[in-house]
PDB file of C-alpha atoms in Angstrom:
ATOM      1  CA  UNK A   1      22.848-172.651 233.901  1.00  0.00           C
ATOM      2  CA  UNK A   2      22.616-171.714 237.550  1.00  0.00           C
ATOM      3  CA  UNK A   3      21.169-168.456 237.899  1.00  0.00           C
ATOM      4  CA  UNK A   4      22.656-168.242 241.532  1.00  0.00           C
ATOM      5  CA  UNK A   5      26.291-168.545 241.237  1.00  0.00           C
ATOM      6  CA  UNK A   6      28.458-165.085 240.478  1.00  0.00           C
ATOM      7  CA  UNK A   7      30.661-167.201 237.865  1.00  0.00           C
ATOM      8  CA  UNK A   8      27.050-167.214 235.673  1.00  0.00           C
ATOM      9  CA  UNK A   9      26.910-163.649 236.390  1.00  0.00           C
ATOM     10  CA  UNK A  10      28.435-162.627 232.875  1.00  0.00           C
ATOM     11  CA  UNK A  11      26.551-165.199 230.873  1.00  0.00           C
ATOM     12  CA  UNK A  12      23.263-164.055 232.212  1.00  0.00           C
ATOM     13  CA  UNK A  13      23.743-160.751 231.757  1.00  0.00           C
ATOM     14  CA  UNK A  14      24.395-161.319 227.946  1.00  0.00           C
ATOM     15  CA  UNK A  15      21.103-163.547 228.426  1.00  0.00           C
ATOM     16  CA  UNK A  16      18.785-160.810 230.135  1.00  0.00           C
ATOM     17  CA  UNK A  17      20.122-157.968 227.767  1.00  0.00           C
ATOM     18  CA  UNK A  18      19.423-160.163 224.527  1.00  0.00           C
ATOM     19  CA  UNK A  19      15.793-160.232 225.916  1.00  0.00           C
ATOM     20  CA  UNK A  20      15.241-156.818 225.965  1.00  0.00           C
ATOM     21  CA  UNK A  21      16.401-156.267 222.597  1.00  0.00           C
ATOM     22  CA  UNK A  22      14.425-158.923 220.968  1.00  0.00           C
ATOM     23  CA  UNK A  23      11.314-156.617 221.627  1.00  0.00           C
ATOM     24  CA  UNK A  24      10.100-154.749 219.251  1.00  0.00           C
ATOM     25  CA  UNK A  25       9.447-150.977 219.249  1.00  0.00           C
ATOM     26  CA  UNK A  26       5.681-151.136 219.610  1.00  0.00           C
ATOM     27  CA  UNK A  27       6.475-153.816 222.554  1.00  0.00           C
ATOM     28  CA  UNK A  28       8.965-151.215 223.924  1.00  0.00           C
ATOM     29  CA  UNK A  29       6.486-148.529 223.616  1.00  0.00           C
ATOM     30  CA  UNK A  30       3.712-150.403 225.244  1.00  0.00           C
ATOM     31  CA  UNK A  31       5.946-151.568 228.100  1.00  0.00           C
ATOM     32  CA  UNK A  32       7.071-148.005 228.796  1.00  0.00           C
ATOM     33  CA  UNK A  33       3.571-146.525 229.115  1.00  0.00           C
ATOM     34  CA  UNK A  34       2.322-150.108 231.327  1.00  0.00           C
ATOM     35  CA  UNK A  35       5.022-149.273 233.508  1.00  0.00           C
ATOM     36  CA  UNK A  36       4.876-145.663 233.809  1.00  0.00           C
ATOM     37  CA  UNK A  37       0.764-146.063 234.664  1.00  0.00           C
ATOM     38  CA  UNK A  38       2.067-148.502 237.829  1.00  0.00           C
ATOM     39  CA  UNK A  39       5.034-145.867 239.124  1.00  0.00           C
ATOM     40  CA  UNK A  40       2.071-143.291 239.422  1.00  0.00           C
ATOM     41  CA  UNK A  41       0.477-145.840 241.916  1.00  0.00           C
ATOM     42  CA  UNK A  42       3.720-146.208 244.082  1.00  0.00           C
ATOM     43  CA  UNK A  43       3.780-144.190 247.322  1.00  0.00           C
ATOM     44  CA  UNK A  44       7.496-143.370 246.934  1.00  0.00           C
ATOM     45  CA  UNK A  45       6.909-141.759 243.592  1.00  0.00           C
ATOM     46  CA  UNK A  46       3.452-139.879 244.719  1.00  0.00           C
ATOM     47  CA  UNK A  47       5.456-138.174 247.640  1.00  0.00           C
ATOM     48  CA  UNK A  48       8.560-137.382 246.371  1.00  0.00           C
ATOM     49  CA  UNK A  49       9.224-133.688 245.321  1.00  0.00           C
ATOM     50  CA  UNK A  50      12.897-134.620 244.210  1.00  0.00           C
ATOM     51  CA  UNK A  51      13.276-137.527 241.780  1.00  0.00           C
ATOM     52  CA  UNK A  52      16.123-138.848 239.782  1.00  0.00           C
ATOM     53  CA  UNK A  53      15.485-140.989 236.619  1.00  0.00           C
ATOM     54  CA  UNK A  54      17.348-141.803 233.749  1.00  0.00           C
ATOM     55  CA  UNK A  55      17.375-141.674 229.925  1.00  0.00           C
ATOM     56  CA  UNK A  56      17.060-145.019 228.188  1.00  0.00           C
ATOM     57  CA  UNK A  57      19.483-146.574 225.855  1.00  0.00           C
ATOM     58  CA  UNK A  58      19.975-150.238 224.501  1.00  0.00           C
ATOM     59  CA  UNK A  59      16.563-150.751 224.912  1.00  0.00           C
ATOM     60  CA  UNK A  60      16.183-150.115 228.439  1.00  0.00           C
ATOM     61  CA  UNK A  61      12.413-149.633 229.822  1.00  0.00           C
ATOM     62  CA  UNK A  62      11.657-146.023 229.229  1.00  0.00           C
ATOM     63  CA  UNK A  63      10.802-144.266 232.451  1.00  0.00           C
ATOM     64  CA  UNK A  64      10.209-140.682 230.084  1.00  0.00           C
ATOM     65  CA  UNK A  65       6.851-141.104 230.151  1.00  0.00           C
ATOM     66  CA  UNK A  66       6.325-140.049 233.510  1.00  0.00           C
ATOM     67  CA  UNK A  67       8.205-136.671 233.226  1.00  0.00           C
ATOM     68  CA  UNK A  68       4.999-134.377 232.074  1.00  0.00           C
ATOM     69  CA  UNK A  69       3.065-136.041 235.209  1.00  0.00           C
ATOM     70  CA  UNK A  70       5.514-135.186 237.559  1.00  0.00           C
ATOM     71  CA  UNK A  71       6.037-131.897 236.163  1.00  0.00           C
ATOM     72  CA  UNK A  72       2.120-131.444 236.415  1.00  0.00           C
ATOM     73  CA  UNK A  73       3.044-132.069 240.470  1.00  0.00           C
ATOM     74  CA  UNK A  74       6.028-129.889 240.214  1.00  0.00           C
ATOM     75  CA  UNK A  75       8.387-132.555 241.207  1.00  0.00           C
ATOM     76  CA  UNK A  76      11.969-131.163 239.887  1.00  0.00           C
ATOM     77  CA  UNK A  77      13.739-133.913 238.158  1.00  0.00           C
ATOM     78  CA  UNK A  78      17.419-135.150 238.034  1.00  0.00           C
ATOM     79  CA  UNK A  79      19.329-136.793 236.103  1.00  0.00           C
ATOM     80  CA  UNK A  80      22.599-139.317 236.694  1.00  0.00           C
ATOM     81  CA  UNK A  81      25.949-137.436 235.216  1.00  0.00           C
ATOM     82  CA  UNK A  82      29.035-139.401 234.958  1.00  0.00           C
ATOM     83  CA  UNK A  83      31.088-137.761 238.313  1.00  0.00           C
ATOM     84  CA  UNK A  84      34.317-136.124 236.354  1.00  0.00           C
ATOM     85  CA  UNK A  85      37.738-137.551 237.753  1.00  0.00           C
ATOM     86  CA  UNK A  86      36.042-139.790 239.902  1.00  0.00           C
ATOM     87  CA  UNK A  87      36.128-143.829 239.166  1.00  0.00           C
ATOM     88  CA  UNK A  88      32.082-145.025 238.359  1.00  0.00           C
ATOM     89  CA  UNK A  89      30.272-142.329 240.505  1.00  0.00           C
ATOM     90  CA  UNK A  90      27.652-140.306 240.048  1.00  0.00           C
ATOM     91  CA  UNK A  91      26.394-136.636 240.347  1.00  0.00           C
ATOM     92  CA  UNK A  92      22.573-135.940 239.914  1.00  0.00           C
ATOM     93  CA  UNK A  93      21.886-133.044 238.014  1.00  0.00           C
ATOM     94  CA  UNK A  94      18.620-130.778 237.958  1.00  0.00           C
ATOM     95  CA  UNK A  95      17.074-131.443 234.112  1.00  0.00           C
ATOM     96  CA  UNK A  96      14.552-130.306 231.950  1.00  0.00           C
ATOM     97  CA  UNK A  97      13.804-128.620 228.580  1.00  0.00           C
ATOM     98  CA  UNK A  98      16.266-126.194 228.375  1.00  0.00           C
ATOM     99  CA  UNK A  99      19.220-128.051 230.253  1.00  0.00           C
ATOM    100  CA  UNK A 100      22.271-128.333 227.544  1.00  0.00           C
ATOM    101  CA  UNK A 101      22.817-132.116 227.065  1.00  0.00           C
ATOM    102  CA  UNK A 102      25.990-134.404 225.315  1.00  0.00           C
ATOM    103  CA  UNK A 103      26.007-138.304 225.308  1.00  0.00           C
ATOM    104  CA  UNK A 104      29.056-139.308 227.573  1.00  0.00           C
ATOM    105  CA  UNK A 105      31.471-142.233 226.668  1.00  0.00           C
ATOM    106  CA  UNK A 106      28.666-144.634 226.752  1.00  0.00           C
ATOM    107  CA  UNK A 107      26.364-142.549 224.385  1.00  0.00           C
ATOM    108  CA  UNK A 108      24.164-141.759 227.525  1.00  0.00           C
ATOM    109  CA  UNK A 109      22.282-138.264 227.388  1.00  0.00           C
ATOM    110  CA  UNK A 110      23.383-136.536 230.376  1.00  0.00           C
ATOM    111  CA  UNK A 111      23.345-132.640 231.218  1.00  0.00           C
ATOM    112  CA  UNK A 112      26.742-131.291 229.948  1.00  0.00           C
ATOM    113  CA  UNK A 113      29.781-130.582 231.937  1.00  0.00           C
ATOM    114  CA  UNK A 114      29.600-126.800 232.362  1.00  0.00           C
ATOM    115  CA  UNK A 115      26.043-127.192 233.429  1.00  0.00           C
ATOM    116  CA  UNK A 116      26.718-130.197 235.516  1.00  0.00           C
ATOM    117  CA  UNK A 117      29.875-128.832 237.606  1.00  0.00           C
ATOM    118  CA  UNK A 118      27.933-126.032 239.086  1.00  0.00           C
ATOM    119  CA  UNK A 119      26.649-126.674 242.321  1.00  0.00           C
ATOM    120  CA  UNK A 120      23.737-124.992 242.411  1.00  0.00           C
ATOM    121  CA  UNK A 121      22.436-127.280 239.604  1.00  0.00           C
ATOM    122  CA  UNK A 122      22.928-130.742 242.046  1.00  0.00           C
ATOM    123  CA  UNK A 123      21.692-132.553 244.609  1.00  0.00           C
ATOM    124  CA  UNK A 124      23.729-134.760 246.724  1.00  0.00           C
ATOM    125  CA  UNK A 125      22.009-138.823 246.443  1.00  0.00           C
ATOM    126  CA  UNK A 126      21.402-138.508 249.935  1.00  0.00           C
ATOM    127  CA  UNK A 127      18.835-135.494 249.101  1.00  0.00           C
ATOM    128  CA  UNK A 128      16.884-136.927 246.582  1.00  0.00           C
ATOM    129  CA  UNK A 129      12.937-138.359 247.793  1.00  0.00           C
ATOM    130  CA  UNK A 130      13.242-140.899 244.996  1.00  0.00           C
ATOM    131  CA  UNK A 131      15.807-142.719 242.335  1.00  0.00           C
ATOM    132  CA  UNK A 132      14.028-144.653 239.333  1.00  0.00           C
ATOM    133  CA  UNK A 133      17.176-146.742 238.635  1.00  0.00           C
ATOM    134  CA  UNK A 134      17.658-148.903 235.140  1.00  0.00           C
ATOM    135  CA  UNK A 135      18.464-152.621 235.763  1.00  0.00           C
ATOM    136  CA  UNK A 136      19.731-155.587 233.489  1.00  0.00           C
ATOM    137  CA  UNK A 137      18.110-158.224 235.483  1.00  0.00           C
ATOM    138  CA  UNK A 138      15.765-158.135 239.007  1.00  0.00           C
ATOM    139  CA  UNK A 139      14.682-161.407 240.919  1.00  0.00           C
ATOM    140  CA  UNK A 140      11.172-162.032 243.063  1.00  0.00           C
ATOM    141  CA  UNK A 141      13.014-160.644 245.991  1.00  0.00           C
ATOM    142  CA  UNK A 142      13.639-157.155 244.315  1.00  0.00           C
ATOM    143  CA  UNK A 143      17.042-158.404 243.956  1.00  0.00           C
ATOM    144  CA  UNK A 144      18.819-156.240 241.077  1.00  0.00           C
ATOM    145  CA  UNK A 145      21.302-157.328 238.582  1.00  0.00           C
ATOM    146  CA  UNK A 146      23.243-153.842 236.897  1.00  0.00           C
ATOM    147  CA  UNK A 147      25.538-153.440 233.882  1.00  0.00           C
ATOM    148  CA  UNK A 148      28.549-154.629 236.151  1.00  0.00           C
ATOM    149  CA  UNK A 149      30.351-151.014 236.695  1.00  0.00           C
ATOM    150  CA  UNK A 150      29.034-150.385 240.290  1.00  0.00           C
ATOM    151  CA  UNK A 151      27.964-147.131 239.040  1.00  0.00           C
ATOM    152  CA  UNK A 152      24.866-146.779 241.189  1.00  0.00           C
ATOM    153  CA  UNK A 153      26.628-148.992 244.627  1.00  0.00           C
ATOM    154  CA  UNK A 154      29.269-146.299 244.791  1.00  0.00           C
ATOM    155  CA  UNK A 155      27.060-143.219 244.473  1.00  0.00           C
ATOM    156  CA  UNK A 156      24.773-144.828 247.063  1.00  0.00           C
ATOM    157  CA  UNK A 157      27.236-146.597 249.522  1.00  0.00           C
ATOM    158  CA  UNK A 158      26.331-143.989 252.371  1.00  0.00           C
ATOM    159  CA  UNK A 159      23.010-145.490 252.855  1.00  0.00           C
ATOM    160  CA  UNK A 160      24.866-148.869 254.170  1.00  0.00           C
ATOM    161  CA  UNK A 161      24.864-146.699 257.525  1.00  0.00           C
ATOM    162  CA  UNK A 162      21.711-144.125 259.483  1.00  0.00           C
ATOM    163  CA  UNK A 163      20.687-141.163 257.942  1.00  0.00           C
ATOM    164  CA  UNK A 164      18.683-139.808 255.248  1.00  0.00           C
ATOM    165  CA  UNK A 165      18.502-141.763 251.766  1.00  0.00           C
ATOM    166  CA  UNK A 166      16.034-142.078 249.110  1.00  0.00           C
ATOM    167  CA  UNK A 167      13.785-144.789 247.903  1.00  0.00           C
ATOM    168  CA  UNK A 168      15.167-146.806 245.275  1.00  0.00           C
ATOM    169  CA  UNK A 169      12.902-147.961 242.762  1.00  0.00           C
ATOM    170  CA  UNK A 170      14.175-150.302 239.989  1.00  0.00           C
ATOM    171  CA  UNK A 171      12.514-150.271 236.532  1.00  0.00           C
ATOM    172  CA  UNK A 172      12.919-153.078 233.936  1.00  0.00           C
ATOM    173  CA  UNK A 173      10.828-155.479 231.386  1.00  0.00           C
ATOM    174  CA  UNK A 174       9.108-158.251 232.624  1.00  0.00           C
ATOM    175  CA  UNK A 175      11.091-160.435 231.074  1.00  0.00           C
ATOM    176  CA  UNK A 176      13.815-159.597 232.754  1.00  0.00           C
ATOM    177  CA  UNK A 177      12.612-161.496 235.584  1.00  0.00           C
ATOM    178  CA  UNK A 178      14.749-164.397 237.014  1.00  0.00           C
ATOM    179  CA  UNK A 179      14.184-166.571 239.828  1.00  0.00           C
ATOM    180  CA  UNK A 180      16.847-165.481 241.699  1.00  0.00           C
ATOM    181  CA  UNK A 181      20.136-163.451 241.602  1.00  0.00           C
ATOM    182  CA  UNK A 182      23.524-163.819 243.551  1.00  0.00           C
ATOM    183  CA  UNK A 183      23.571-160.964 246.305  1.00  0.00           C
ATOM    184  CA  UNK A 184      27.321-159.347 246.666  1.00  0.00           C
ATOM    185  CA  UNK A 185      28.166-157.625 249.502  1.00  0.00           C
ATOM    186  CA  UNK A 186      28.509-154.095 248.129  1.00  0.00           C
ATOM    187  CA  UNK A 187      24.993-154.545 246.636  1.00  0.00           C
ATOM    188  CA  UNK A 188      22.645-151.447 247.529  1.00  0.00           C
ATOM    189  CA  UNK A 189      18.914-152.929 247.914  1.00  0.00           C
ATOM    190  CA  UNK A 190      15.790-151.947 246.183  1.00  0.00           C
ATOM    191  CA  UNK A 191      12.951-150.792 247.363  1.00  0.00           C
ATOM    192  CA  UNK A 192      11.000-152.199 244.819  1.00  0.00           C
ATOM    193  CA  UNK A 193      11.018-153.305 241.335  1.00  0.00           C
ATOM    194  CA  UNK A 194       8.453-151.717 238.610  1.00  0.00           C
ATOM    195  CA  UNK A 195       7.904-153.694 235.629  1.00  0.00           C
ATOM    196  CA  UNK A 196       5.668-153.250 232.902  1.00  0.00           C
ATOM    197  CA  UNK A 197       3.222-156.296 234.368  1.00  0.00           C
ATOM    198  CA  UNK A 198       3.772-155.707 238.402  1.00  0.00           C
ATOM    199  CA  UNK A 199       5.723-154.624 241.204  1.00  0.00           C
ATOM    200  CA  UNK A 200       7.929-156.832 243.507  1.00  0.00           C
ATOM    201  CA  UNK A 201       9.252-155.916 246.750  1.00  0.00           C
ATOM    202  CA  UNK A 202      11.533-157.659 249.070  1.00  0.00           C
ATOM    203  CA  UNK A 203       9.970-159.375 251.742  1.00  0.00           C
ATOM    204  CA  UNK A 204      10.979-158.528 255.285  1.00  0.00           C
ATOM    205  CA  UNK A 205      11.930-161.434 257.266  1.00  0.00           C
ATOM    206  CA  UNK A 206      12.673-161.116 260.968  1.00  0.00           C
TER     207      UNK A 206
END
């Protein structure tokens, strides 16, 4: 199978998600805490003050780990919300203990809609220090492969032109590490990926 051309796209996907869920829990556990130990090491997440990071499901990497260490550095914490009437966009929602949670259509956690709708409880994408952001697949060049609804390109599209935008830091098993992946057009870049064995960053050319 070529792993570069966007007709393999749905194949590998299936491929790179059957990985993930072939480890067991102790391997998911162990993975989770690896990873967490090398996001404490990255710049973007020791500076930030405003983070966004997700709850896992499917057996996604766990980036939870890392909340009572941020909270130790009083970093407030967001979450992605499901944007209501709005096709595959996001809001990022202040969380915590207390915050009133559902699972949304895709049995995600996510702060609940008369907490989420109240502005004083967001932050606009473009505010946020740092996004930890879940990935199906990720390449050597920090390339990232997501579940295929452009949730996270539309939310982030502004930062295709100047202005302020935060680090994006992609989080995923080590094995689901390609060679490469096919690039399209409305794909948002990493700033790195975190993996429970290393970090990989693009490399600047020019």
């Amino acid at each position: 199978m070529s792993l570069t051309s966007p007709n393999d796209k749905p194949a590998l996907r299936r491929e790179l998600k059957r990985r993930r869920r072939a480890l067991s829990a102790e391997q998911q556990r162990q993975a989770a805490l690896a990873l967490c130990q090398r996001l404490k090491q990255l710049p973007e997440i020791r500076r930030a003050k405003r983070i966004s990071l997700y709850l896992p499901v499917n057996s996604e990497i766990d980036p939870t780990p890392l909340i009572p260490w941020l909270r130790k550095r009083r970093v407030a914490i967001y979450l992605p919300v499901l944007r209501p009437f709005s096709a595959n966009s996001l809001w990022f929602v202040a969380y915590d203990a207390n915050t009133p949670m559902i699972h949304n259509r895709f049995g995600i956690a996510e702060p609940c809609p008369r907490f989420a709708v109240q502005r004083r409880h967001r932050l606009p994408a473009w505010a946020l220090d740092t996004l930890i952001v879940p990935l199906v697949g990720f390449d050597r060049q920090a390339n990232r492969m997501g579940m295929g609804g452009g949730f996270y390109d539309r939310s982030l599209s502004f930062m295709r032109h100047p202005g302020p935008a935060p680090a994006l830091i992609g989080v995923a098993h080590a094995c689901q590490q390609v060679a490469s992946l096919p690039v399209e057009p409305w794909d948002i870049p990493l700033t790195a990926v975190a993996s429970d064995t290393g970090v990989v960053r693009p490399i600047k050319t020019g």
